[in-house]
């Protein structure tokens, strides 16, 4: 515990870290002096609520809450599209989603057709695997560009290919 | 760059009756080795765009076509493609590398990185879906030899939205049904189409309003039938609706000819003297004029003239002709002046 740097006698309860010209300075103030400097310390539930937290923290907190047992969530092992996303958007992420969400897709198609049988034009080239070399190049580019969110998503895709080569 | 003055194929019809304004065949395809566009990272979209445009450039079916990446186009040029039906609203309003590879008159277009990697569409005037299918099918076969489509023998072509999976085909017809509206039978006819399993949409397709008594009808399912059967069934519905509209017109011309002539001439009066006209107002009034052409009420008017007037009244076409951008209020004034001038030259 430290005393307020402004008045010197009250206990500091507001701790600020200032970064200016690459120099980091720590400032410790009591509530009264912080107010005097125009620093609001009132906790706004909207600003400091769960919604304002970074998503991983929200997920960590959500994971701690007791939850009712739910049915297993389907996830496409190739592109990572999950049941919730598919329910919300009605859109699939890749060709492999047709394996992951087969039953649900059948039900949707049967709303518009009496049969699921395919009676259209045939195509002979079939499917091929996702291009891992391309993804690795993109991963390097994303890391170089410090786009870490994108890099993490590409890394997950490469991992999925390694785990499930036949899913692609 | 596609010139704004070239009349798009869908507006090139000359039949004075013109109940089926245009037909359209669309095929949805995806590349097997990439995530679907909404799931793709930007670099992947760029790569897909490049793969598809390179493949199309090497094929006879796509010779002399113009490739436009939406990223390189102004908002006005993107809107122009939408108005010419060479692009969809989703493509125009989307983000990242996406675009069209199209003939000048948009008779055949590839929409790249829309909801699916590839949408092949062929559009023509009147009821011509089987010819369009042949055209789109040839382009699809050529492209499918160059690119690796996502396809399962038991399911067909795999698409972002599972309702399109299978043939990936949508056969749609733009119908003009003013007499059914005036005789109060339109709602029943459109509800009947819905009950038979067909989709009914507005002028610009998915998500657009019904305006000027124009409606697009199309098949909804992608599996369970062959392409030929889907086209045949939807064309049959378009033919039946044409018969209903034709009967309603005959009844209207016979029983209320004077009232109809009054309505047509009043519409011409407004179009000649209005100082400001919204696009919606123009489409509604010109719908009445089209009926007047079919009834022979205004001998000097032709469908070709009305089609060109319609194209010129769309916002991006209006701006390009004037060489400047307008606020919507100014656009309404410029539209009214342009229409008044064009009409006064022939009436």
Tab-separated table of C-alpha atoms in Angstrom:
chain	number	residue	atom	x	y	z
A	1	UNK	CA	0.000	0.000	0.000
A	2	UNK	CA	1.282	3.467	-0.856
A	3	UNK	CA	0.257	6.966	0.093
A	4	UNK	CA	-1.267	9.417	-2.379
A	5	UNK	CA	1.445	11.164	-4.401
A	6	UNK	CA	-0.614	14.369	-4.451
A	7	UNK	CA	-1.628	14.965	-0.800
A	8	UNK	CA	0.881	12.586	0.781
A	9	UNK	CA	-1.313	11.420	3.670
A	10	UNK	CA	-4.320	9.517	2.325
A	11	UNK	CA	-3.950	5.924	1.186
A	12	UNK	CA	-3.739	5.720	-2.652
A	13	UNK	CA	-6.694	3.875	-4.163
A	14	UNK	CA	-6.402	5.016	-7.796
A	15	UNK	CA	-3.417	3.617	-9.676
A	16	UNK	CA	-2.730	4.944	-13.136
A	17	UNK	CA	-0.155	3.843	-15.680
A	18	UNK	CA	0.794	6.536	-18.147
A	19	UNK	CA	2.691	5.715	-21.360
A	20	UNK	CA	4.197	8.725	-23.084
A	21	UNK	CA	7.011	8.672	-25.678
A	22	UNK	CA	7.581	4.997	-24.859
A	23	UNK	CA	8.145	5.844	-21.165
A	24	UNK	CA	5.954	4.163	-18.589
A	25	UNK	CA	5.091	6.192	-15.464
A	26	UNK	CA	2.953	4.940	-12.558
A	27	UNK	CA	0.800	7.472	-10.671
A	28	UNK	CA	-0.869	6.633	-7.319
A	29	UNK	CA	-3.655	8.916	-6.017
A	30	UNK	CA	-6.312	8.916	-3.301
A	31	UNK	CA	-9.954	9.091	-4.359
A	32	UNK	CA	-10.277	12.800	-3.425
A	33	UNK	CA	-7.168	13.948	-5.332
A	34	UNK	CA	-8.143	11.826	-8.330
A	35	UNK	CA	-11.505	13.586	-8.424
A	36	UNK	CA	-9.710	16.933	-8.119
A	37	UNK	CA	-7.715	16.032	-11.259
A	38	UNK	CA	-10.915	15.218	-13.111
A	39	UNK	CA	-10.402	11.466	-13.029
A	40	UNK	CA	-13.760	9.756	-12.598
A	41	UNK	CA	-13.603	6.676	-10.396
A	42	UNK	CA	-17.310	5.990	-10.170
A	43	UNK	CA	-17.963	2.502	-11.408
A	44	UNK	CA	-20.300	2.588	-14.330
A	45	UNK	CA	-21.880	-0.870	-14.496
A	46	UNK	CA	-22.275	-0.509	-18.256
A	47	UNK	CA	-18.581	0.298	-18.728
A	48	UNK	CA	-17.300	-2.241	-16.241
A	49	UNK	CA	-19.909	-4.935	-16.692
A	50	UNK	CA	-19.370	-8.258	-18.343
A	51	UNK	CA	-20.149	-6.762	-21.743
A	52	UNK	CA	-17.137	-4.448	-21.584
A	53	UNK	CA	-14.632	-7.194	-20.880
A	54	UNK	CA	-12.468	-8.742	-23.566
A	55	UNK	CA	-14.144	-11.822	-25.019
A	56	UNK	CA	-11.712	-14.438	-23.591
A	57	UNK	CA	-12.353	-13.005	-20.074
A	58	UNK	CA	-16.096	-13.160	-20.640
A	59	UNK	CA	-15.726	-16.748	-21.724
A	60	UNK	CA	-13.612	-17.577	-18.665
A	61	UNK	CA	-16.237	-16.047	-16.360
A	62	UNK	CA	-19.060	-17.711	-18.218
A	63	UNK	CA	-17.264	-21.039	-17.874
A	64	UNK	CA	-17.247	-20.618	-14.058
A	65	UNK	CA	-21.035	-20.212	-13.878
A	66	UNK	CA	-22.959	-23.372	-13.045
A	67	UNK	CA	-24.806	-24.430	-16.173
A	68	UNK	CA	-27.637	-26.783	-16.887
A	69	UNK	CA	-26.473	-29.835	-18.821
A	70	UNK	CA	-26.993	-29.169	-22.512
A	71	UNK	CA	-26.916	-31.266	-25.669
A	72	UNK	CA	-23.473	-31.618	-27.288
A	73	UNK	CA	-22.634	-28.653	-29.531
A	74	UNK	CA	-21.772	-29.610	-33.099
A	75	UNK	CA	-18.663	-28.004	-34.576
A	76	UNK	CA	-17.240	-28.375	-38.065
A	77	UNK	CA	-13.701	-29.727	-37.584
A	78	UNK	CA	-12.536	-28.053	-40.767
A	79	UNK	CA	-13.684	-24.429	-40.521
A	80	UNK	CA	-14.805	-24.233	-36.882
A	81	UNK	CA	-18.404	-23.182	-37.644
A	82	UNK	CA	-20.476	-24.233	-34.641
A	83	UNK	CA	-24.121	-25.066	-34.110
A	84	UNK	CA	-24.944	-21.611	-32.702
A	85	UNK	CA	-23.458	-19.802	-35.701
A	86	UNK	CA	-25.298	-22.042	-38.120
A	87	UNK	CA	-28.586	-21.582	-36.214
A	88	UNK	CA	-28.176	-17.779	-36.192
A	89	UNK	CA	-27.049	-17.207	-39.784
A	90	UNK	CA	-28.375	-20.253	-41.634
A	91	UNK	CA	-25.036	-20.259	-43.477
A	92	UNK	CA	-22.323	-22.928	-43.585
A	93	UNK	CA	-18.593	-22.188	-43.521
A	94	UNK	CA	-17.154	-24.806	-45.859
A	95	UNK	CA	-17.818	-28.024	-47.752
A	96	UNK	CA	-17.010	-30.123	-44.655
A	97	UNK	CA	-19.893	-28.480	-42.742
A	98	UNK	CA	-22.194	-30.746	-44.780
A	99	UNK	CA	-20.739	-33.684	-42.808
A	100	UNK	CA	-20.828	-31.925	-39.432
A	101	UNK	CA	-24.436	-30.666	-39.680
A	102	UNK	CA	-25.819	-33.435	-41.900
A	103	UNK	CA	-29.058	-34.110	-39.983
A	104	UNK	CA	-29.979	-30.445	-39.616
A	105	UNK	CA	-29.228	-29.753	-43.288
A	106	UNK	CA	-31.439	-32.681	-44.316
A	107	UNK	CA	-34.331	-31.228	-42.270
A	108	UNK	CA	-33.889	-27.780	-43.869
A	109	UNK	CA	-33.813	-29.223	-47.383
A	110	UNK	CA	-36.914	-31.326	-46.721
A	111	UNK	CA	-38.851	-28.113	-45.998
A	112	UNK	CA	-38.615	-27.246	-49.684
A	113	UNK	CA	-38.370	-30.637	-51.338
A	114	UNK	CA	-40.118	-34.027	-50.967
A	115	UNK	CA	-36.851	-35.866	-51.401
A	116	UNK	CA	-33.170	-35.297	-50.683
A	117	UNK	CA	-32.120	-37.213	-53.775
A	118	UNK	CA	-29.779	-35.315	-56.049
A	119	UNK	CA	-31.009	-35.475	-59.632
A	120	UNK	CA	-28.971	-32.684	-61.189
A	121	UNK	CA	-25.879	-32.351	-63.318
A	122	UNK	CA	-22.965	-34.629	-62.327
A	123	UNK	CA	-19.504	-33.275	-61.733
A	124	UNK	CA	-16.406	-35.407	-61.824
A	125	UNK	CA	-13.554	-33.510	-60.266
A	126	UNK	CA	-14.665	-34.132	-56.646
A	127	UNK	CA	-13.195	-32.322	-53.660
A	128	UNK	CA	-9.617	-31.653	-52.598
A	129	UNK	CA	-7.946	-30.772	-49.300
A	130	UNK	CA	-7.498	-27.317	-47.893
A	131	UNK	CA	-4.233	-25.772	-48.964
A	132	UNK	CA	-1.973	-25.901	-45.881
A	133	UNK	CA	0.965	-24.263	-47.647
A	134	UNK	CA	-1.188	-21.250	-48.430
A	135	UNK	CA	-2.348	-21.039	-44.817
A	136	UNK	CA	1.228	-21.220	-43.517
A	137	UNK	CA	2.236	-18.356	-45.807
A	138	UNK	CA	-0.732	-16.335	-44.581
A	139	UNK	CA	0.179	-17.127	-40.961
A	140	UNK	CA	3.712	-15.702	-41.491
A	141	UNK	CA	2.217	-12.614	-43.128
A	142	UNK	CA	-0.266	-12.073	-40.289
A	143	UNK	CA	2.471	-12.440	-37.628
A	144	UNK	CA	4.771	-10.041	-39.507
A	145	UNK	CA	1.903	-7.564	-39.739
A	146	UNK	CA	1.231	-8.053	-35.990
A	147	UNK	CA	-2.351	-9.078	-36.794
A	148	UNK	CA	-2.409	-11.596	-33.954
A	149	UNK	CA	-6.147	-12.217	-33.956
A	150	UNK	CA	-6.011	-13.266	-37.606
A	151	UNK	CA	-2.821	-15.275	-36.939
A	152	UNK	CA	-4.561	-17.196	-34.135
A	153	UNK	CA	-7.487	-18.036	-36.402
A	154	UNK	CA	-5.172	-19.284	-39.170
A	155	UNK	CA	-3.120	-21.285	-36.653
A	156	UNK	CA	-6.341	-23.000	-35.466
A	157	UNK	CA	-7.161	-23.938	-39.059
A	158	UNK	CA	-3.706	-25.472	-39.567
A	159	UNK	CA	-4.109	-27.431	-36.311
A	160	UNK	CA	-7.477	-28.759	-37.456
A	161	UNK	CA	-5.929	-29.994	-40.711
A	162	UNK	CA	-3.184	-31.752	-38.761
A	163	UNK	CA	-5.709	-33.403	-36.407
A	164	UNK	CA	-8.250	-34.331	-39.041
A	165	UNK	CA	-6.646	-34.635	-42.454
A	166	UNK	CA	-9.608	-36.645	-43.817
A	167	UNK	CA	-12.106	-33.951	-42.728
A	168	UNK	CA	-10.855	-31.726	-45.534
B	1	UNK	CA	-15.640	-0.264	-67.614
B	2	UNK	CA	-19.176	-1.218	-68.651
B	3	UNK	CA	-20.775	1.706	-70.555
B	4	UNK	CA	-23.999	2.998	-68.957
B	5	UNK	CA	-25.577	3.641	-72.358
B	6	UNK	CA	-25.670	-0.041	-73.401
B	7	UNK	CA	-29.130	-1.439	-72.721
B	8	UNK	CA	-28.848	-4.492	-70.429
B	9	UNK	CA	-30.139	-7.752	-71.932
B	10	UNK	CA	-33.033	-7.982	-69.476
B	11	UNK	CA	-34.410	-4.649	-70.731
B	12	UNK	CA	-34.010	-5.389	-74.435
B	13	UNK	CA	-37.505	-6.863	-74.971
B	14	UNK	CA	-39.787	-5.251	-77.567
B	15	UNK	CA	-43.049	-7.169	-77.094
B	16	UNK	CA	-45.765	-4.534	-76.333
B	17	UNK	CA	-47.529	-6.948	-73.978
B	18	UNK	CA	-44.364	-7.774	-71.975
B	19	UNK	CA	-45.878	-9.582	-68.994
B	20	UNK	CA	-42.704	-11.626	-68.444
B	21	UNK	CA	-40.176	-8.795	-68.578
B	22	UNK	CA	-37.137	-11.037	-68.226
B	23	UNK	CA	-35.883	-14.508	-67.302
B	24	UNK	CA	-32.814	-15.322	-65.260
B	25	UNK	CA	-30.888	-18.520	-64.530
B	26	UNK	CA	-28.426	-18.556	-61.658
B	27	UNK	CA	-26.026	-21.354	-60.640
B	28	UNK	CA	-24.278	-21.277	-57.230
B	29	UNK	CA	-20.836	-22.894	-57.025
B	30	UNK	CA	-17.982	-23.001	-54.500
B	31	UNK	CA	-14.337	-23.976	-54.712
B	32	UNK	CA	-13.590	-27.137	-52.736
B	33	UNK	CA	-10.267	-25.931	-51.354
B	34	UNK	CA	-11.455	-22.712	-49.712
B	35	UNK	CA	-13.847	-21.741	-46.942
B	36	UNK	CA	-17.061	-20.165	-48.212
B	37	UNK	CA	-16.769	-16.353	-48.605
B	38	UNK	CA	-18.440	-15.336	-45.313
B	39	UNK	CA	-15.976	-17.591	-43.438
B	40	UNK	CA	-12.878	-16.593	-45.429
B	41	UNK	CA	-10.025	-14.414	-44.278
B	42	UNK	CA	-9.314	-11.385	-46.552
B	43	UNK	CA	-6.237	-12.980	-48.180
B	44	UNK	CA	-8.284	-16.060	-49.015
B	45	UNK	CA	-10.995	-13.954	-50.647
B	46	UNK	CA	-8.305	-12.207	-52.676
B	47	UNK	CA	-6.867	-15.549	-53.757
B	48	UNK	CA	-10.297	-16.921	-54.692
B	49	UNK	CA	-11.048	-13.778	-56.718
B	50	UNK	CA	-7.744	-14.135	-58.530
B	51	UNK	CA	-8.196	-17.901	-59.182
B	52	UNK	CA	-11.680	-17.423	-60.622
B	53	UNK	CA	-10.885	-14.367	-62.741
B	54	UNK	CA	-7.755	-16.082	-64.178
B	55	UNK	CA	-9.750	-19.223	-64.992
B	56	UNK	CA	-12.560	-17.203	-66.632
B	57	UNK	CA	-10.082	-15.135	-68.668
B	58	UNK	CA	-8.736	-18.314	-70.299
B	59	UNK	CA	-12.133	-19.668	-71.386
B	60	UNK	CA	-14.057	-19.028	-74.629
B	61	UNK	CA	-17.399	-18.641	-72.782
B	62	UNK	CA	-15.997	-15.614	-70.953
B	63	UNK	CA	-14.051	-14.024	-73.808
B	64	UNK	CA	-14.473	-10.254	-74.058
B	65	UNK	CA	-15.951	-9.971	-70.586
B	66	UNK	CA	-15.137	-7.156	-68.184
B	67	UNK	CA	-13.803	-8.000	-64.727
B	68	UNK	CA	-14.665	-5.510	-61.962
B	69	UNK	CA	-13.391	-5.824	-58.397
B	70	UNK	CA	-15.819	-3.888	-56.155
B	71	UNK	CA	-12.830	-2.693	-54.119
B	72	UNK	CA	-11.654	-0.642	-57.118
B	73	UNK	CA	-15.051	0.834	-57.963
B	74	UNK	CA	-16.712	3.994	-56.668
B	75	UNK	CA	-20.048	3.655	-54.865
B	76	UNK	CA	-21.681	5.083	-58.014
B	77	UNK	CA	-20.132	2.424	-60.293
B	78	UNK	CA	-21.150	-0.346	-57.856
B	79	UNK	CA	-24.707	0.988	-57.848
B	80	UNK	CA	-24.621	1.035	-61.660
B	81	UNK	CA	-23.890	-2.704	-61.737
B	82	UNK	CA	-26.771	-3.322	-59.324
B	83	UNK	CA	-29.174	-1.297	-61.485
B	84	UNK	CA	-28.112	-3.278	-64.554
B	85	UNK	CA	-28.614	-6.511	-62.550
B	86	UNK	CA	-24.978	-7.468	-63.212
B	87	UNK	CA	-24.437	-7.486	-59.422
B	88	UNK	CA	-26.567	-8.270	-56.374
B	89	UNK	CA	-27.141	-6.026	-53.356
B	90	UNK	CA	-25.081	-8.376	-51.154
B	91	UNK	CA	-22.170	-8.135	-53.591
B	92	UNK	CA	-22.404	-4.337	-53.830
B	93	UNK	CA	-22.686	-3.806	-50.071
B	94	UNK	CA	-20.172	-6.505	-49.034
B	95	UNK	CA	-16.509	-6.073	-48.169
B	96	UNK	CA	-13.142	-7.326	-49.407
B	97	UNK	CA	-12.237	-8.706	-52.814
B	98	UNK	CA	-15.457	-9.468	-54.655
B	99	UNK	CA	-16.850	-8.522	-58.001
B	100	UNK	CA	-18.296	-9.349	-61.355
B	101	UNK	CA	-17.015	-10.723	-64.617
B	102	UNK	CA	-19.642	-9.734	-67.116
B	103	UNK	CA	-20.543	-8.962	-70.703
B	104	UNK	CA	-21.399	-5.311	-71.452
B	105	UNK	CA	-25.122	-6.076	-71.604
B	106	UNK	CA	-24.963	-8.351	-68.494
B	107	UNK	CA	-26.423	-11.261	-70.493
B	108	UNK	CA	-23.886	-13.535	-68.802
B	109	UNK	CA	-22.165	-12.646	-65.527
B	110	UNK	CA	-20.056	-14.309	-62.880
B	111	UNK	CA	-20.569	-12.910	-59.401
B	112	UNK	CA	-17.461	-13.709	-57.379
B	113	UNK	CA	-17.286	-13.946	-53.561
B	114	UNK	CA	-20.921	-13.097	-52.958
B	115	UNK	CA	-22.663	-15.585	-50.652
B	116	UNK	CA	-20.912	-18.335	-52.632
B	117	UNK	CA	-17.551	-18.171	-54.419
B	118	UNK	CA	-19.255	-18.209	-57.823
B	119	UNK	CA	-22.712	-17.287	-58.996
B	120	UNK	CA	-23.104	-17.796	-62.750
B	121	UNK	CA	-26.094	-15.877	-64.053
B	122	UNK	CA	-27.625	-15.562	-67.486
B	123	UNK	CA	-30.386	-12.991	-68.067
B	124	UNK	CA	-32.530	-12.331	-71.132
B	125	UNK	CA	-35.779	-10.620	-72.137
B	126	UNK	CA	-39.167	-12.369	-72.040
B	127	UNK	CA	-39.671	-16.059	-71.344
B	128	UNK	CA	-36.341	-17.580	-72.443
B	129	UNK	CA	-35.176	-19.667	-69.476
B	130	UNK	CA	-34.231	-22.804	-71.429
B	131	UNK	CA	-31.905	-20.843	-73.739
B	132	UNK	CA	-30.385	-19.148	-70.709
B	133	UNK	CA	-29.871	-22.508	-68.995
B	134	UNK	CA	-27.923	-23.756	-72.025
B	135	UNK	CA	-25.781	-20.620	-71.893
B	136	UNK	CA	-25.137	-20.845	-68.124
B	137	UNK	CA	-24.593	-24.625	-68.274
B	138	UNK	CA	-21.874	-24.253	-70.933
B	139	UNK	CA	-20.117	-21.558	-68.906
B	140	UNK	CA	-20.390	-23.741	-65.781
B	141	UNK	CA	-18.961	-26.810	-67.530
B	142	UNK	CA	-16.003	-24.834	-68.877
B	143	UNK	CA	-15.307	-23.218	-65.524
B	144	UNK	CA	-15.740	-26.498	-63.629
B	145	UNK	CA	-13.018	-28.083	-65.771
B	146	UNK	CA	-10.570	-25.361	-64.741
B	147	UNK	CA	-11.564	-25.042	-61.077
B	148	UNK	CA	-12.252	-27.604	-58.360
B	149	UNK	CA	-15.900	-27.276	-57.308
B	150	UNK	CA	-17.198	-28.458	-53.921
B	151	UNK	CA	-19.441	-31.371	-54.937
B	152	UNK	CA	-20.755	-34.588	-53.390
B	153	UNK	CA	-22.380	-37.116	-55.740
B	154	UNK	CA	-25.249	-37.691	-53.267
B	155	UNK	CA	-25.864	-34.017	-52.474
B	156	UNK	CA	-24.738	-32.175	-55.576
B	157	UNK	CA	-23.032	-28.785	-55.478
B	158	UNK	CA	-22.351	-27.551	-51.934
B	159	UNK	CA	-23.378	-23.994	-51.151
B	160	UNK	CA	-23.153	-21.578	-48.245
B	161	UNK	CA	-26.928	-21.711	-47.698
B	162	UNK	CA	-28.135	-25.326	-47.580
B	163	UNK	CA	-31.390	-24.438	-49.367
B	164	UNK	CA	-29.345	-23.758	-52.529
B	165	UNK	CA	-27.357	-27.009	-52.304
B	166	UNK	CA	-27.915	-29.614	-54.982
B	167	UNK	CA	-28.309	-28.093	-58.403
B	168	UNK	CA	-27.465	-24.610	-57.044
B	169	UNK	CA	-29.987	-23.448	-59.615
B	170	UNK	CA	-32.481	-20.650	-59.339
B	171	UNK	CA	-34.782	-19.945	-62.267
B	172	UNK	CA	-36.489	-16.583	-61.844
B	173	UNK	CA	-38.855	-14.474	-63.895
B	174	UNK	CA	-39.502	-10.748	-63.563
B	175	UNK	CA	-43.245	-10.338	-64.048
B	176	UNK	CA	-45.234	-7.159	-64.676
B	177	UNK	CA	-48.758	-7.671	-63.323
B	178	UNK	CA	-50.622	-4.322	-63.279
B	179	UNK	CA	-54.038	-5.595	-64.439
B	180	UNK	CA	-54.137	-8.260	-61.711
B	181	UNK	CA	-53.407	-5.458	-59.212
B	182	UNK	CA	-56.082	-3.130	-60.649
B	183	UNK	CA	-58.715	-5.874	-60.680
B	184	UNK	CA	-57.880	-6.892	-57.089
B	185	UNK	CA	-56.751	-10.456	-57.918
B	186	UNK	CA	-53.006	-9.988	-57.401
B	187	UNK	CA	-52.780	-11.022	-53.721
B	188	UNK	CA	-54.566	-14.282	-54.439
B	189	UNK	CA	-52.295	-15.106	-57.389
B	190	UNK	CA	-49.098	-14.319	-55.443
B	191	UNK	CA	-50.310	-16.265	-52.383
B	192	UNK	CA	-51.034	-19.217	-54.689
B	193	UNK	CA	-47.460	-19.099	-56.020
B	194	UNK	CA	-46.179	-19.157	-52.415
B	195	UNK	CA	-48.384	-22.131	-51.537
B	196	UNK	CA	-47.033	-24.051	-54.524
B	197	UNK	CA	-43.538	-23.649	-53.051
B	198	UNK	CA	-42.225	-20.768	-55.168
B	199	UNK	CA	-40.593	-17.607	-53.832
B	200	UNK	CA	-42.088	-14.187	-54.691
B	201	UNK	CA	-39.785	-11.170	-54.363
B	202	UNK	CA	-39.672	-7.496	-55.347
B	203	UNK	CA	-38.120	-5.715	-58.328
B	204	UNK	CA	-34.458	-6.164	-57.361
B	205	UNK	CA	-34.853	-9.700	-55.952
B	206	UNK	CA	-34.079	-10.786	-52.404
B	207	UNK	CA	-34.956	-8.188	-49.765
B	208	UNK	CA	-36.334	-5.653	-52.250
B	209	UNK	CA	-39.762	-3.974	-52.236
B	210	UNK	CA	-42.652	-4.608	-54.541
B	211	UNK	CA	-42.846	-1.516	-56.741
B	212	UNK	CA	-44.582	-0.691	-60.031
B	213	UNK	CA	-46.430	-4.059	-59.980
B	214	UNK	CA	-43.153	-5.877	-60.753
B	215	UNK	CA	-42.526	-9.226	-59.040
B	216	UNK	CA	-39.839	-11.860	-59.310
B	217	UNK	CA	-40.939	-15.466	-58.961
B	218	UNK	CA	-38.448	-18.298	-58.567
B	219	UNK	CA	-37.995	-21.899	-57.411
B	220	UNK	CA	-36.947	-22.393	-53.791
B	221	UNK	CA	-35.531	-25.913	-53.598
B	222	UNK	CA	-32.132	-26.956	-54.935
B	223	UNK	CA	-32.510	-30.741	-54.723
B	224	UNK	CA	-35.095	-33.384	-55.601
B	225	UNK	CA	-35.387	-32.508	-59.302
B	226	UNK	CA	-33.127	-31.981	-62.304
B	227	UNK	CA	-32.244	-28.503	-63.566
B	228	UNK	CA	-34.562	-28.999	-66.558
B	229	UNK	CA	-37.474	-29.897	-64.260
B	230	UNK	CA	-36.909	-26.903	-61.948
B	231	UNK	CA	-36.832	-24.596	-64.970
B	232	UNK	CA	-39.849	-26.227	-66.568
B	233	UNK	CA	-41.947	-25.975	-63.352
B	234	UNK	CA	-41.062	-22.334	-62.692
B	235	UNK	CA	-41.597	-21.384	-66.345
B	236	UNK	CA	-44.969	-23.130	-66.192
B	237	UNK	CA	-45.934	-20.953	-63.219
B	238	UNK	CA	-44.766	-17.847	-65.128
B	239	UNK	CA	-46.917	-18.934	-68.103
B	240	UNK	CA	-49.967	-19.461	-65.868
B	241	UNK	CA	-49.491	-16.050	-64.268
B	242	UNK	CA	-49.167	-14.580	-67.767
B	243	UNK	CA	-52.531	-16.151	-68.668
B	244	UNK	CA	-54.156	-14.680	-65.512
B	245	UNK	CA	-52.689	-11.231	-66.242
B	246	UNK	CA	-53.784	-11.480	-69.880
B	247	UNK	CA	-57.377	-12.342	-68.822
B	248	UNK	CA	-57.382	-9.465	-66.333
B	249	UNK	CA	-56.155	-7.080	-69.072
B	250	UNK	CA	-58.875	-8.217	-71.480
B	251	UNK	CA	-61.508	-7.678	-68.780
B	252	UNK	CA	-60.045	-4.280	-67.934
B	253	UNK	CA	-59.811	-3.147	-71.575
B	254	UNK	CA	-63.381	-4.315	-72.300
B	255	UNK	CA	-65.170	-3.264	-69.103
B	256	UNK	CA	-63.230	-0.200	-68.019
B	257	UNK	CA	-61.472	1.067	-71.170
B	258	UNK	CA	-62.415	4.726	-70.589
B	259	UNK	CA	-61.277	4.689	-66.937
B	260	UNK	CA	-58.019	3.015	-67.956
B	261	UNK	CA	-57.386	5.612	-70.710
B	262	UNK	CA	-58.054	8.380	-68.154
B	263	UNK	CA	-55.555	6.791	-65.726
B	264	UNK	CA	-52.898	6.404	-68.448
B	265	UNK	CA	-53.229	10.028	-69.696
B	266	UNK	CA	-53.201	11.381	-66.138
B	267	UNK	CA	-49.974	9.440	-65.525
B	268	UNK	CA	-48.486	10.997	-68.682
B	269	UNK	CA	-49.609	14.424	-67.410
B	270	UNK	CA	-47.763	13.941	-64.128
B	271	UNK	CA	-44.636	12.617	-65.863
B	272	UNK	CA	-44.670	15.583	-68.261
B	273	UNK	CA	-45.165	18.321	-65.695
B	274	UNK	CA	-43.926	17.072	-62.307
B	275	UNK	CA	-40.950	19.075	-60.975
B	276	UNK	CA	-39.745	16.232	-58.760
B	277	UNK	CA	-40.163	12.459	-59.076
B	278	UNK	CA	-38.895	9.683	-56.826
B	279	UNK	CA	-37.833	6.439	-58.521
B	280	UNK	CA	-40.715	4.633	-56.830
B	281	UNK	CA	-43.205	7.198	-58.143
B	282	UNK	CA	-41.777	6.952	-61.649
B	283	UNK	CA	-41.888	3.130	-61.655
B	284	UNK	CA	-45.489	3.229	-60.486
B	285	UNK	CA	-46.568	5.771	-63.149
B	286	UNK	CA	-44.598	4.078	-65.927
B	287	UNK	CA	-46.257	0.774	-64.974
B	288	UNK	CA	-49.530	2.410	-65.973
B	289	UNK	CA	-47.948	3.631	-69.221
B	290	UNK	CA	-46.830	0.079	-70.057
B	291	UNK	CA	-50.414	-1.035	-69.656
B	292	UNK	CA	-51.391	1.845	-71.959
B	293	UNK	CA	-48.901	0.590	-74.586
B	294	UNK	CA	-50.344	-2.950	-74.365
B	295	UNK	CA	-53.888	-1.526	-74.777
B	296	UNK	CA	-52.838	0.716	-77.691
B	297	UNK	CA	-53.997	3.791	-75.774
B	298	UNK	CA	-50.893	5.875	-76.561
B	299	UNK	CA	-49.791	4.923	-80.100
B	300	UNK	CA	-46.503	6.861	-80.011
B	301	UNK	CA	-45.202	5.100	-76.932
B	302	UNK	CA	-43.183	1.878	-77.252
B	303	UNK	CA	-41.810	-0.644	-74.788
B	304	UNK	CA	-38.258	0.121	-76.025
B	305	UNK	CA	-38.742	3.802	-75.133
B	306	UNK	CA	-40.101	2.944	-71.670
B	307	UNK	CA	-37.277	0.465	-71.026
B	308	UNK	CA	-34.630	3.051	-71.857
B	309	UNK	CA	-36.442	5.651	-69.759
B	310	UNK	CA	-36.519	3.234	-66.823
B	311	UNK	CA	-32.789	2.567	-67.060
B	312	UNK	CA	-31.999	6.290	-67.314
B	313	UNK	CA	-34.101	7.056	-64.233
B	314	UNK	CA	-32.084	4.800	-61.894
B	315	UNK	CA	-29.887	6.865	-59.527
B	316	UNK	CA	-26.418	5.859	-60.772
B	317	UNK	CA	-27.453	6.094	-64.441
B	318	UNK	CA	-28.912	9.529	-63.752
B	319	UNK	CA	-25.676	10.717	-62.137
B	320	UNK	CA	-23.424	9.291	-64.837
B	321	UNK	CA	-25.481	10.932	-67.602
B	322	UNK	CA	-25.254	14.287	-65.807
B	323	UNK	CA	-21.598	13.810	-64.855
B	324	UNK	CA	-22.196	14.760	-61.222
B	325	UNK	CA	-23.523	13.358	-57.938
B	326	UNK	CA	-26.864	14.413	-56.493
B	327	UNK	CA	-28.569	14.475	-53.123
B	328	UNK	CA	-31.768	12.400	-53.252
B	329	UNK	CA	-33.887	15.594	-53.507
B	330	UNK	CA	-31.820	16.884	-56.402
B	331	UNK	CA	-31.907	13.471	-58.053
B	332	UNK	CA	-35.724	13.583	-57.935
B	333	UNK	CA	-35.687	16.992	-59.672
B	334	UNK	CA	-33.146	15.891	-62.305
B	335	UNK	CA	-35.165	12.695	-62.900
B	336	UNK	CA	-38.386	14.687	-63.400
B	337	UNK	CA	-36.675	17.054	-65.878
B	338	UNK	CA	-35.098	14.191	-67.840
B	339	UNK	CA	-38.392	12.269	-68.081
B	340	UNK	CA	-40.376	15.389	-69.026
B	341	UNK	CA	-37.903	16.198	-71.824
B	342	UNK	CA	-37.875	12.644	-73.200
B	343	UNK	CA	-41.672	12.325	-73.146
B	344	UNK	CA	-42.332	15.768	-74.662
B	345	UNK	CA	-40.199	14.769	-77.680
B	346	UNK	CA	-42.567	11.937	-78.618
B	347	UNK	CA	-45.997	13.040	-77.333
